Coordinates of C-alpha atoms in Angstrom, one line a residue:
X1152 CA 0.0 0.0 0.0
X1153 CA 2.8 2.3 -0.8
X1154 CA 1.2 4.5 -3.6
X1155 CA -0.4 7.6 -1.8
X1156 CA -3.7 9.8 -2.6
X1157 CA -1.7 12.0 -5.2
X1158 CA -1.4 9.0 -7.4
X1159 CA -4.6 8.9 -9.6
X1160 CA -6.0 5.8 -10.7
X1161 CA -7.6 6.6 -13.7
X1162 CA -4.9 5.1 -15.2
X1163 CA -5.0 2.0 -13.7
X1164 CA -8.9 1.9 -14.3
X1165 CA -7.8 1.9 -17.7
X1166 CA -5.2 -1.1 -17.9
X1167 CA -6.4 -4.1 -19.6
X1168 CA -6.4 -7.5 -17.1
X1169 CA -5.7 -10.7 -18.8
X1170 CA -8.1 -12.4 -16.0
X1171 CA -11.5 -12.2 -16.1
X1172 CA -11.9 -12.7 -12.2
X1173 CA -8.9 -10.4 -11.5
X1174 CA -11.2 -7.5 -13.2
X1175 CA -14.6 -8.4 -11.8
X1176 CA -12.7 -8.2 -8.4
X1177 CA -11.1 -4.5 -9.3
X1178 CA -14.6 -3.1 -11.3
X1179 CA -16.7 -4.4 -7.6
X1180 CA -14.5 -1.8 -6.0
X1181 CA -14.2 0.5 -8.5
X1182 CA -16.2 3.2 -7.5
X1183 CA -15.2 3.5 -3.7
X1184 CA -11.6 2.9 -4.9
X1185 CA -11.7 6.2 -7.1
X1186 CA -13.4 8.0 -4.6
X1187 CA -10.4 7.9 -1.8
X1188 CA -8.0 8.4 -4.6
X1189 CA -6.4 11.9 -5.9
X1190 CA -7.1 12.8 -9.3
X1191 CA -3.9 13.7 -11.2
X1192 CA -2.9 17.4 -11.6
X1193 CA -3.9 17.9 -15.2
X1194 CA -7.6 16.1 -14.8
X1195 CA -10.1 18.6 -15.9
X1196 CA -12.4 19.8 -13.1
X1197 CA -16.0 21.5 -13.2
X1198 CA -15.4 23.4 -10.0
X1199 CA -12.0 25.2 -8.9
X1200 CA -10.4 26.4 -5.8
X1201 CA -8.7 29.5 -5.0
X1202 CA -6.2 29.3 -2.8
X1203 CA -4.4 32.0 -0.5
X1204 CA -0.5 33.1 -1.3
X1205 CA 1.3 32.4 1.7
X1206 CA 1.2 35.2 3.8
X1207 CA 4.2 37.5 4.1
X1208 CA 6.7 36.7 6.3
X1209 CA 7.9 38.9 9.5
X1210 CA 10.7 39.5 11.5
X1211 CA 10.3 38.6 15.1
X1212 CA 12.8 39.0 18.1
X1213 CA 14.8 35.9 20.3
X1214 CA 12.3 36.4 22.9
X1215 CA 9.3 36.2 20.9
X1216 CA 10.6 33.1 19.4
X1217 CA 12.0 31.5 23.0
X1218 CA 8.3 32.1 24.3
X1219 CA 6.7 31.1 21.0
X1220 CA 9.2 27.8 21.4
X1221 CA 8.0 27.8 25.4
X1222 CA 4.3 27.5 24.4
X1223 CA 4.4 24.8 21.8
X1224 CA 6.3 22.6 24.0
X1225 CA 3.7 22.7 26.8
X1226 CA 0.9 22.7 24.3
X1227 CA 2.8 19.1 23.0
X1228 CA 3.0 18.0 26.1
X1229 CA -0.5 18.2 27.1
X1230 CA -1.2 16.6 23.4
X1231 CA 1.0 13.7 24.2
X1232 CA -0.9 12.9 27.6
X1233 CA -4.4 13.5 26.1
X1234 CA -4.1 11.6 23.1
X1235 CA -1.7 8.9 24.4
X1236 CA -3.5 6.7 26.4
X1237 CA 0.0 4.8 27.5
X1238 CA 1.8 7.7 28.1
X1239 CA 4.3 7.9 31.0
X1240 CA 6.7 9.4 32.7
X1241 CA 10.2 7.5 32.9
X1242 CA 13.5 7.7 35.0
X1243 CA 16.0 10.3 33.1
X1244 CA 19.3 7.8 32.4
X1245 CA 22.2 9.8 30.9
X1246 CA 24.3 8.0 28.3
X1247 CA 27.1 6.3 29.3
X1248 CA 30.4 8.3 28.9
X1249 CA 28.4 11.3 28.4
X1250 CA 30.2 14.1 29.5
X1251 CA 27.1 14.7 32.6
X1252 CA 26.8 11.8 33.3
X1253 CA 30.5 11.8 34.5
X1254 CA 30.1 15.6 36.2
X1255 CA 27.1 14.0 37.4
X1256 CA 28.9 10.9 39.3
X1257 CA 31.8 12.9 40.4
X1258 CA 29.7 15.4 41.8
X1259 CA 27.6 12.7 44.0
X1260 CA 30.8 11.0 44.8
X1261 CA 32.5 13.8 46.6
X1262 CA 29.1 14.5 48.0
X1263 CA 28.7 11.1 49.9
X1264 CA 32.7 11.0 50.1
X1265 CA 32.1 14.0 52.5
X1266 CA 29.2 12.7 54.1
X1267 CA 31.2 9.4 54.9
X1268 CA 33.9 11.3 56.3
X1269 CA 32.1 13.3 58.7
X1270 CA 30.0 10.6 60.0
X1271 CA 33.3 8.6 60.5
X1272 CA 34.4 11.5 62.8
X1273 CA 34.7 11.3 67.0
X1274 CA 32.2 12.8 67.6
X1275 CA 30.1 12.3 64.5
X1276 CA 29.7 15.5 62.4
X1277 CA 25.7 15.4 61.5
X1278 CA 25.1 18.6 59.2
X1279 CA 25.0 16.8 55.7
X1280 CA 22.9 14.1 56.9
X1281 CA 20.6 16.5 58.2
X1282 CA 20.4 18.2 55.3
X1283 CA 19.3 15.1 53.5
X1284 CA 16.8 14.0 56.3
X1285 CA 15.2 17.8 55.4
X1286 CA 15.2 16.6 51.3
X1287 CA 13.7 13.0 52.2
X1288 CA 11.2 14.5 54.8
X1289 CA 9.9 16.9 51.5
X1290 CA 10.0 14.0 49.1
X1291 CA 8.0 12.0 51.9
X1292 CA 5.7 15.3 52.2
X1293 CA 5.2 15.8 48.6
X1294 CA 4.0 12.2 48.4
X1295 CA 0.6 12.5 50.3
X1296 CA -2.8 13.1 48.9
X1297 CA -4.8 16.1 51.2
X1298 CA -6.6 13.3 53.7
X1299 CA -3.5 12.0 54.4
X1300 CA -3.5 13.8 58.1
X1301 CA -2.1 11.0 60.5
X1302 CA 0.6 10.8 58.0
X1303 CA 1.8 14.3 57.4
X1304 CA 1.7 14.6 61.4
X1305 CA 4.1 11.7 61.5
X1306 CA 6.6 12.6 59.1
X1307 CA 6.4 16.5 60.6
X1308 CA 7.1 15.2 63.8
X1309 CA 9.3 12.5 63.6
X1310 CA 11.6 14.5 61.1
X1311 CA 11.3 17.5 63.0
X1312 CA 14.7 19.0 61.9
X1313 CA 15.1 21.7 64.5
X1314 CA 14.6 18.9 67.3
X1315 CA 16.7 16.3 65.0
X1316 CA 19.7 19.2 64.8
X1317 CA 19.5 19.7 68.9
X1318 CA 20.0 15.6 69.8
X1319 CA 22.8 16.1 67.2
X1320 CA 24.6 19.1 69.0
X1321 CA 23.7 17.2 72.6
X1322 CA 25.0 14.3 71.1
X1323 CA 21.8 11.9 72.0
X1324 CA 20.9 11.6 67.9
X1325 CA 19.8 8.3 67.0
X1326 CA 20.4 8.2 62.7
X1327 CA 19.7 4.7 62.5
X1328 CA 16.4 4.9 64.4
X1329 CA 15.0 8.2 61.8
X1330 CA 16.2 5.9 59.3
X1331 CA 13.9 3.1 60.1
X1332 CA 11.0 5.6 60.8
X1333 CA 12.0 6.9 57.4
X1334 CA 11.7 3.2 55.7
X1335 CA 8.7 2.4 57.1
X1336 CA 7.0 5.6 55.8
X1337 CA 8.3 4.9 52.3
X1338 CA 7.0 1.5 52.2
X1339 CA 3.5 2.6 53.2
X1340 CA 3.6 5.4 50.7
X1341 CA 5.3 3.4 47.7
X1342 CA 3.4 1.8 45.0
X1343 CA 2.9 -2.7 44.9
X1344 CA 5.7 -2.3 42.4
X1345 CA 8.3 -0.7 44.5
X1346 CA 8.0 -3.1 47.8
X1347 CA 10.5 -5.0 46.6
X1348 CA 13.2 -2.1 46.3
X1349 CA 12.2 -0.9 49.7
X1350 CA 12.1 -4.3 51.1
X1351 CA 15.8 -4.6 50.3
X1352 CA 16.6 -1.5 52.1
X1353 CA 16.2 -3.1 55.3
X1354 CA 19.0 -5.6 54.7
X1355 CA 22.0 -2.4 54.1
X1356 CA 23.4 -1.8 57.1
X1357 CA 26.2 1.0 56.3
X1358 CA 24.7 4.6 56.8
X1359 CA 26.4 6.1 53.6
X1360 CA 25.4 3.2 51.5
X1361 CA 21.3 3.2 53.1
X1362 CA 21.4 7.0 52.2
X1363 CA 22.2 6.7 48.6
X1364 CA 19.7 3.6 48.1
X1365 CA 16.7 5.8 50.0
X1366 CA 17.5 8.4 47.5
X1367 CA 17.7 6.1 44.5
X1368 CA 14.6 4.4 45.6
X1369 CA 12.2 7.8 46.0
X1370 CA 13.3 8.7 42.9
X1371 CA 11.6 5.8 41.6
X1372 CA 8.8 6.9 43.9
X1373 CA 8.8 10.5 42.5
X1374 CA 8.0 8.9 39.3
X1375 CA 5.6 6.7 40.3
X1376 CA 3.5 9.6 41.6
X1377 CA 4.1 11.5 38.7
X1378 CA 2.4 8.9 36.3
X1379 CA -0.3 8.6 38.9
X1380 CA -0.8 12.7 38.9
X1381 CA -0.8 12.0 34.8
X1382 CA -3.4 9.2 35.2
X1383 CA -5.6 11.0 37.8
X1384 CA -5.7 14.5 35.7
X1385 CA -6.4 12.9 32.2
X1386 CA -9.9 13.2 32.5
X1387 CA -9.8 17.0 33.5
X1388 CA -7.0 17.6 31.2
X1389 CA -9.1 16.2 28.1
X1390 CA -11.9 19.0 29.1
X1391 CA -9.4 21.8 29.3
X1392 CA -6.8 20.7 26.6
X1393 CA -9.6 21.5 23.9
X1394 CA -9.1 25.1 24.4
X1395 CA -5.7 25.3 25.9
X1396 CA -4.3 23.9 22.7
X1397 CA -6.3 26.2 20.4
X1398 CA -5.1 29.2 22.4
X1399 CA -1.5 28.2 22.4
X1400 CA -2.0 27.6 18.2
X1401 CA -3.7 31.1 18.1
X1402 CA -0.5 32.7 20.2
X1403 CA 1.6 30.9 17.3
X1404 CA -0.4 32.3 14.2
X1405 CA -0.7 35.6 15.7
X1406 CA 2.8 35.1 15.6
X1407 CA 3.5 33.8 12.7
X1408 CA 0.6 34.1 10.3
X1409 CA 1.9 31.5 7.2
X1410 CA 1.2 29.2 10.1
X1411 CA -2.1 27.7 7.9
X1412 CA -0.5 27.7 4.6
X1413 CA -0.1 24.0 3.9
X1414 CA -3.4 23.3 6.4
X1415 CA -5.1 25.2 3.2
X1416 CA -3.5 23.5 0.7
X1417 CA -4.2 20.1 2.3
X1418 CA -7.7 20.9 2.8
X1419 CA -7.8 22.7 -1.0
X1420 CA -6.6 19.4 -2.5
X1421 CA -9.3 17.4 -0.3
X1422 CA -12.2 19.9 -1.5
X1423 CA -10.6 19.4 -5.2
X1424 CA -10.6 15.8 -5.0
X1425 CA -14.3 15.4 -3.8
X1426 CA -15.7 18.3 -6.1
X1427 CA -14.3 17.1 -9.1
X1428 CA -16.6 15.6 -11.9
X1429 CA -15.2 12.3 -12.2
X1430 CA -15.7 11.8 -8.3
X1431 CA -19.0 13.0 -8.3
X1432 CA -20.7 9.3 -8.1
X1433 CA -18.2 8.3 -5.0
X1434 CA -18.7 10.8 -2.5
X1435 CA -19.7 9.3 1.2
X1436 CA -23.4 8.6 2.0
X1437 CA -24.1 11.7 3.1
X1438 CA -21.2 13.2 2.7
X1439 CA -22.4 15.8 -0.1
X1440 CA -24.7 18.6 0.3
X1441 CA -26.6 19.0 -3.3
X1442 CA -25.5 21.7 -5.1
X1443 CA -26.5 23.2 -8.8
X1444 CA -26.8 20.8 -11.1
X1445 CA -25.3 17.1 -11.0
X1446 CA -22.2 19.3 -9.1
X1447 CA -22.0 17.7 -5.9
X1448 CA -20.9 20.1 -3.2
X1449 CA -19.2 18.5 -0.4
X1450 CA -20.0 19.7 3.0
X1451 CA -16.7 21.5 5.3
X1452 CA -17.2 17.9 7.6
X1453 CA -16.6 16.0 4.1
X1454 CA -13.8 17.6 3.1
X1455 CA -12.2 17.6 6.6
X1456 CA -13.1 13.2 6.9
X1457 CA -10.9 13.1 3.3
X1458 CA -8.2 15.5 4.3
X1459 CA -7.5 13.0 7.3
X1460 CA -7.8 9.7 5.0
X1461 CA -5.4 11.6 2.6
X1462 CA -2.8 11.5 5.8
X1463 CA -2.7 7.8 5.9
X1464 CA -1.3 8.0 2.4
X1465 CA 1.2 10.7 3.1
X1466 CA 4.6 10.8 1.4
X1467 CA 5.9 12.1 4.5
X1468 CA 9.3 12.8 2.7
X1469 CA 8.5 14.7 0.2
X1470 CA 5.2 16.5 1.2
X1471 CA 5.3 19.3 4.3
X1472 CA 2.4 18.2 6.5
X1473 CA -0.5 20.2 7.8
X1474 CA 0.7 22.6 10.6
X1475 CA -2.2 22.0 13.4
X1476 CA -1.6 17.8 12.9
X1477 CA 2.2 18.7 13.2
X1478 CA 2.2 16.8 16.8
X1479 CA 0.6 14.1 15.4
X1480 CA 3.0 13.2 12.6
X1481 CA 4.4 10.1 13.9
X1482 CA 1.3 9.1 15.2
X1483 CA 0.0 9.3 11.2
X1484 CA 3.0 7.5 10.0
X1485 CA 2.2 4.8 12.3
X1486 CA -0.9 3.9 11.5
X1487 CA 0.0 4.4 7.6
X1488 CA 2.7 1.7 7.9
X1489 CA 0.2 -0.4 9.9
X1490 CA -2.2 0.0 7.5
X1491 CA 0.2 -1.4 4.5
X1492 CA 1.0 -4.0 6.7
X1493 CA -2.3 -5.1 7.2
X1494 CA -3.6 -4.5 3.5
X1495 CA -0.6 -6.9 2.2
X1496 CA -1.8 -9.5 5.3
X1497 CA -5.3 -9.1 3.7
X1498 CA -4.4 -10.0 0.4
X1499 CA -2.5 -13.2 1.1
X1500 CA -5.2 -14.3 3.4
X1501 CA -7.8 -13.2 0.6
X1502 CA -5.8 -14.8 -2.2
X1503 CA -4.9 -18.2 -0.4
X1504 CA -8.9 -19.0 1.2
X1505 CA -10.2 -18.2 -2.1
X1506 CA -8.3 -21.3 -3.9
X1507 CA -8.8 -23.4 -0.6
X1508 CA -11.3 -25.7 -0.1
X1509 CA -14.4 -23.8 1.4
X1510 CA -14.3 -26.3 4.6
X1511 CA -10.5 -25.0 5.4
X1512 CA -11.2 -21.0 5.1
X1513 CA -14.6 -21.5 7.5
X1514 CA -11.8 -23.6 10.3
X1515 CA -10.8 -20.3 12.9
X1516 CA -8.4 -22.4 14.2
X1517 CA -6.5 -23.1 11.0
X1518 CA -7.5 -19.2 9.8
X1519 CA -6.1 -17.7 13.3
X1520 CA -2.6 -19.8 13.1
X1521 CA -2.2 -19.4 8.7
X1522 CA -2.8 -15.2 9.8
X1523 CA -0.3 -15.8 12.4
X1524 CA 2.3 -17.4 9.9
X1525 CA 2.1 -14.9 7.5
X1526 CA 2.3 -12.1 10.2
X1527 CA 5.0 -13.0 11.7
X1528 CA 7.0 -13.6 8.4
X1529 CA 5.8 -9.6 7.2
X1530 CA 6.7 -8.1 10.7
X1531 CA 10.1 -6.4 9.7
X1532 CA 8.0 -5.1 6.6
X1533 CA 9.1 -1.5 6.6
X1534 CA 12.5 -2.2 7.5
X1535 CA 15.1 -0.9 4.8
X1536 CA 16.7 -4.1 4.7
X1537 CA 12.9 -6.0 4.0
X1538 CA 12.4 -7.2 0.8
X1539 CA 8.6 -7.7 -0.1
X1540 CA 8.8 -10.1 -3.1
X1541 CA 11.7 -12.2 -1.0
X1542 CA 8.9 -12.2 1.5
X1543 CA 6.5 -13.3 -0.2
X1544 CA 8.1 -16.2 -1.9
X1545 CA 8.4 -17.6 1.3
X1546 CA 5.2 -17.0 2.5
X1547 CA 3.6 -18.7 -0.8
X1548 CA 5.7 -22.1 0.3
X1549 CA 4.9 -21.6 3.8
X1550 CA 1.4 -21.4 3.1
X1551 CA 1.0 -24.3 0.3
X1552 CA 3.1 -26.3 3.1
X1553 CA 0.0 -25.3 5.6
X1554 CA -3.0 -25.6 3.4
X1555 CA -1.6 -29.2 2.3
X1556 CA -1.1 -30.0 5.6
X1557 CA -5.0 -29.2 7.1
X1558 CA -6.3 -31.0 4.0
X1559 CA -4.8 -33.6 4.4
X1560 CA -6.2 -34.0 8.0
X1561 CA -9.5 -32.9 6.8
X1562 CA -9.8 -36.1 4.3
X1563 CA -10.1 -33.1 1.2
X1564 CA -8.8 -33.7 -1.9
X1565 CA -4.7 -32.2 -2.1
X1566 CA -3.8 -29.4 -4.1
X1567 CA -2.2 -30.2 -7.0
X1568 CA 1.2 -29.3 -8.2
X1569 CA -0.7 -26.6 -10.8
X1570 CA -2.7 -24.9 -8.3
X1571 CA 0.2 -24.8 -5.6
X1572 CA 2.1 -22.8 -8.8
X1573 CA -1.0 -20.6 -9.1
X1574 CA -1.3 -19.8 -5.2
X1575 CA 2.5 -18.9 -5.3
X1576 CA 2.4 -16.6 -7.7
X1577 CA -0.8 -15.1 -6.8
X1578 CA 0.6 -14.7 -3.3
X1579 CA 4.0 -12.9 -5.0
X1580 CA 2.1 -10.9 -6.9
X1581 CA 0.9 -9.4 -4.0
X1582 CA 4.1 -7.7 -3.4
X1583 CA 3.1 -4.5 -6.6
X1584 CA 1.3 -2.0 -5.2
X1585 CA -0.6 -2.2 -8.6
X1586 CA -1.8 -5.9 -7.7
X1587 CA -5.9 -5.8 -7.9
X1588 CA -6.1 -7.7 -4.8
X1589 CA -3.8 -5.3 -2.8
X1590 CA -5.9 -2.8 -4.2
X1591 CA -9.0 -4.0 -3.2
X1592 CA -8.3 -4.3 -0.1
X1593 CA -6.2 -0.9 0.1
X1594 CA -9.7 0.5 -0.7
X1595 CA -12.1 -1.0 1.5
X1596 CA -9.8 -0.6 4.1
X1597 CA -9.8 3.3 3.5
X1598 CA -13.7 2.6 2.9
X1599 CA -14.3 1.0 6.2
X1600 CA -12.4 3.8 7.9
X1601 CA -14.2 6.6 6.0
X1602 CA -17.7 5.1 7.0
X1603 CA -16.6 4.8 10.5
X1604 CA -15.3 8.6 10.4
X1605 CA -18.7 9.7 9.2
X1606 CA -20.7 7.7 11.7
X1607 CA -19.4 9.6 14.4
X1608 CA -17.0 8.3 17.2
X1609 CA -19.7 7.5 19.3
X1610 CA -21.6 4.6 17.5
X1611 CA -20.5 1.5 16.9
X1612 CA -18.2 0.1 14.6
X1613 CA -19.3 -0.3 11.1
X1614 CA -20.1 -3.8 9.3
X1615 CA -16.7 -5.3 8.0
X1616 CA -16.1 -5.4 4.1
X1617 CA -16.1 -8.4 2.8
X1618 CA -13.0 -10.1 2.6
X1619 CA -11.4 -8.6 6.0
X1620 CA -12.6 -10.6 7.9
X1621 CA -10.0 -12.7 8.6
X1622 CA -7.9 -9.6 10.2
X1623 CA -10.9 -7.6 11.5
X1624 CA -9.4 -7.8 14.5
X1625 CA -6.5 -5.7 13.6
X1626 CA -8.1 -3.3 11.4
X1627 CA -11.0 -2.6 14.2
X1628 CA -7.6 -2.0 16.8
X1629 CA -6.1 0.9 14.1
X1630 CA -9.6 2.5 13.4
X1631 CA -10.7 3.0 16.6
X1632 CA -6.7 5.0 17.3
X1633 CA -7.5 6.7 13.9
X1634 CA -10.8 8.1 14.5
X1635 CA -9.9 9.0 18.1
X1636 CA -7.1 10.6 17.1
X1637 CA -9.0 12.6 14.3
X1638 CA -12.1 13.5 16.6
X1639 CA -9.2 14.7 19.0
X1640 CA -7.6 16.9 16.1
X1641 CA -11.3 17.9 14.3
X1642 CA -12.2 19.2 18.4
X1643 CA -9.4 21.8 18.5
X1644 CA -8.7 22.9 15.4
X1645 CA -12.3 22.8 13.0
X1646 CA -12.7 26.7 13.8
X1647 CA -9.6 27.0 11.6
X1648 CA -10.8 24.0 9.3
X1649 CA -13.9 25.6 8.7
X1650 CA -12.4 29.6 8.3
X1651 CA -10.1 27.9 5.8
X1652 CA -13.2 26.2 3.7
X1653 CA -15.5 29.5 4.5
X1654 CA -12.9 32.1 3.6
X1655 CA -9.2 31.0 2.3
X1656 CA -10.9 27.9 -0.1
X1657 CA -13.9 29.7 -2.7
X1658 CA -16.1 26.8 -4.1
X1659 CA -16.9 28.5 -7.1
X1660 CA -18.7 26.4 -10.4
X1661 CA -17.2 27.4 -13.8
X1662 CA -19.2 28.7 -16.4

């Protein structure tokens, strides 16, 4: 599934097929197939779009840019926590032989160097260790939630540091004892997944060394109770991040005002796409509002649907994307390359139950573990190093190996050498993006996602196409992450979707 939107298929609707069952396959998709596809460049078009110059550039100061830089990383990172349901916050590890990392350990060395040597003194000198019992009595304070009373009056009192520093000048300062106290609190505090670190803390019985692994261990803690923070705000966050992100996009396009140019241009060649004549049969149920004539006129909701389907065939190298799904690039790319992954999966599954035995495609248990097979050998499928048609190859033997093999069991007649020869190539062919079957399922892939876009991310999934069934699974996962994602996007940004179709993007008919 490597061609993208741009590529028109007028062409290809064209080419002759040699099989008769190859092009009753492509003509039952035909129209559905043209409508998510770009027409090329030079099609002639009954309606045209004017388009915006990009607006003039203007000179801005470091500040301006700092804060401008300032805003768009907070707006990102509420994005990321919003839209990433598996987001988290992770320990910080420097690379090794990284010039901080060594500051870093030569720093804390001659820290707990120091600390060793006055606690090694006659009589013991106490005034960096109480310096850390102050930092572990705020980490122990920052921990609790506002019921947490009992506690806070236990850790304030306990770790009272003006009492802790008088035992120390009187000499009557019991270390070990706070440090117990100190333990305890952090294993009633800690999450189930840290007992085991604080367990072990019990068994260290040098000061210098305990110290270090208390430290090491709340900073463990620290994140723990920042993922929880993340977990527990989500909710709010979503209501909020609706207008916080549009108000940190309008501080960018105030200032910088080109910051819509290739959002109109990607929604200009959406509009083109779905107003052009040739398209005019192919537009979504619904998705058209009647205009003069046999001129369909797609409504802004239409237009925005396509624009997002046109992502998932974005040549991300070669075309700049949309500024307001900037954040959401790699998120886009992802589910593009998932997408071709699962189209190709499609096709061999398609290709190889269609030539086997009817009793052997209805078996889930020999459907689940052939889908498996050929998974498995397509998972390094965007690699560099991958070749598809190598792939394949391999997959055709491994799956005439398979079918053979559950015939056989099922008492049905064997394929024969010819049709084994026919499944292997069938299954190679699968490797052209041009292949009919690919292309099938390419388009009610896009088809499936397009009706489920429309339907509103509320409802229920729409009915399967036929012939995806066998990885419905799959394809159900990526559209419910695509339309999320889009309904996410759509929330904050269609006031600038719609000025862009309303003002920048004139649907005008031709004389």
């Amino acid at each position: 599934m490597s061609e993208n939107l741009e590529k028109s298929h007028l062409n290809e609707a064209g080419k002759s097929q040699s099989n008769d069952s190859e092009q009753g396959l492509e003509d039952a998709m035909d129209g559905s197939e043209v409508a998510l596809q770009k027409k090329k460049s030079g099609s002639p078009s009954s309606q045209r779009v004017q388009r915006p110059h990009s607006s003039p550039p203007r000179f801005v100061t470091v500040e301006e840019l700092l804060e401008t830089a300032k805003g768009v990383t907070n707006m990102a990172l509420a994005h990321e926590i919003v839209v990433n349901g598996d987001f988290q916050i992770k320990p910080v590890a420097l690379p090794e032989d990284s010039l901080e990392k060594k500051v870093k350990e030569i720093v804390h060395k001659a820290f707990w160097d120091c600390l060793s040597v006055q606690l090694s003194e006659d009589p013991p000198t106490y005034d960096h260790a109480i310096k850390l019992l102050g930092e572990i009595k705020e980490t122990l304070l920052s921990f609790l939630l506002p019921g947490h009373t009992r506690l806070r009056n236990q850790i304030t009192e306990v770790l009272d540091l003006d009492l802790i520093m008088q035992e120390a000048e009187n000499g009557a300062l019991d270390i070990c004892k706070l440090v117990e106290f100190i333990i305890g609190m952090m294993g009633t505090l800690c999450a189930p997944a840290r007992d085991e670190e604080v367990k072990k803390l019990k068994d260290i019985k040098e000061i210098v060394p305990l110290f270090r692994a208390i430290f090491s261990v709340l900073d463990l803690m620290k994140v723990d109770m920042a993922n929880f923070a993340v977990s527990s705000i989500r909710p709010h966050l979503m209501q909020q991040s609706v207008e916080y992100e549009r108000k940190k996009f309008q501080e960018l396009l105030e200032k910088q005002p080109n910051s819509l140019d290739f959002v109109t241009q990607w929604l200009g060649e959406a509009a083109d796409d779905l107003m052009n004549q040739k398209y005019k049969n192919a537009l979504p149920a619904g998705g058209g509002a009647a205009g003069s004539g046999d001129s369909p006129m797609p409504s802004p909701a239409a237009v925005q649907n396509y624009a997002y389907l046109k992502l998932l065939k974005w040549d991300h190298l070669q075309q700049p994307f949309p500024e307001t799904v900037l954040m959401d690039q790699a998120r886009f790319r992802e589910l593009q390359l998932q997408l071709e992954h699962l189209t190709v999966l499609g096709a061999v599954l398609l290709v190889t139950f269609s030539m086997a035995a009817s009793d052997i495609a209805s078996q889930a248990n020999f459907a689940e573990k052939l889908k498996m097979i050929v998974k498995i050998l397509l998972t390094d499928m965007h690699l560099p190093s991958f070749h598809l048609k190598d792939a394949l190859t391999t997959i055709g033997e491994k799956v005439c190996l398979e079918v053979s093999s559950c015939l056989s069991l099922c008492g049905s007649t064997p394929f024969s050498s010819d049709k084994e020869t026919v499944l292997k190539g069938q299954i190679r062919a699968v490797a052209s993006p041009d292949n009919p079957i690919r292309r099938i399922m390419d388009c009610r892939i896009l088809t499936f996602l397009e009706t489920y876009l429309a339907s509103g991310h509320e409802k229920a999934l729409p009915t399967i196409p036929g012939g995806l069934g066998p990885v419905h699974k799959e394809l159900e996962e990526v559209a419910i992450k695509f339309v999320r994602l889009v309904n996410y996007n759509k929330m904050v940004f269609s006031p600038y979707y719609d000025a862009v179709l309303n003002k920048d993007i004139v649907l005008e008919a031709e004389p």
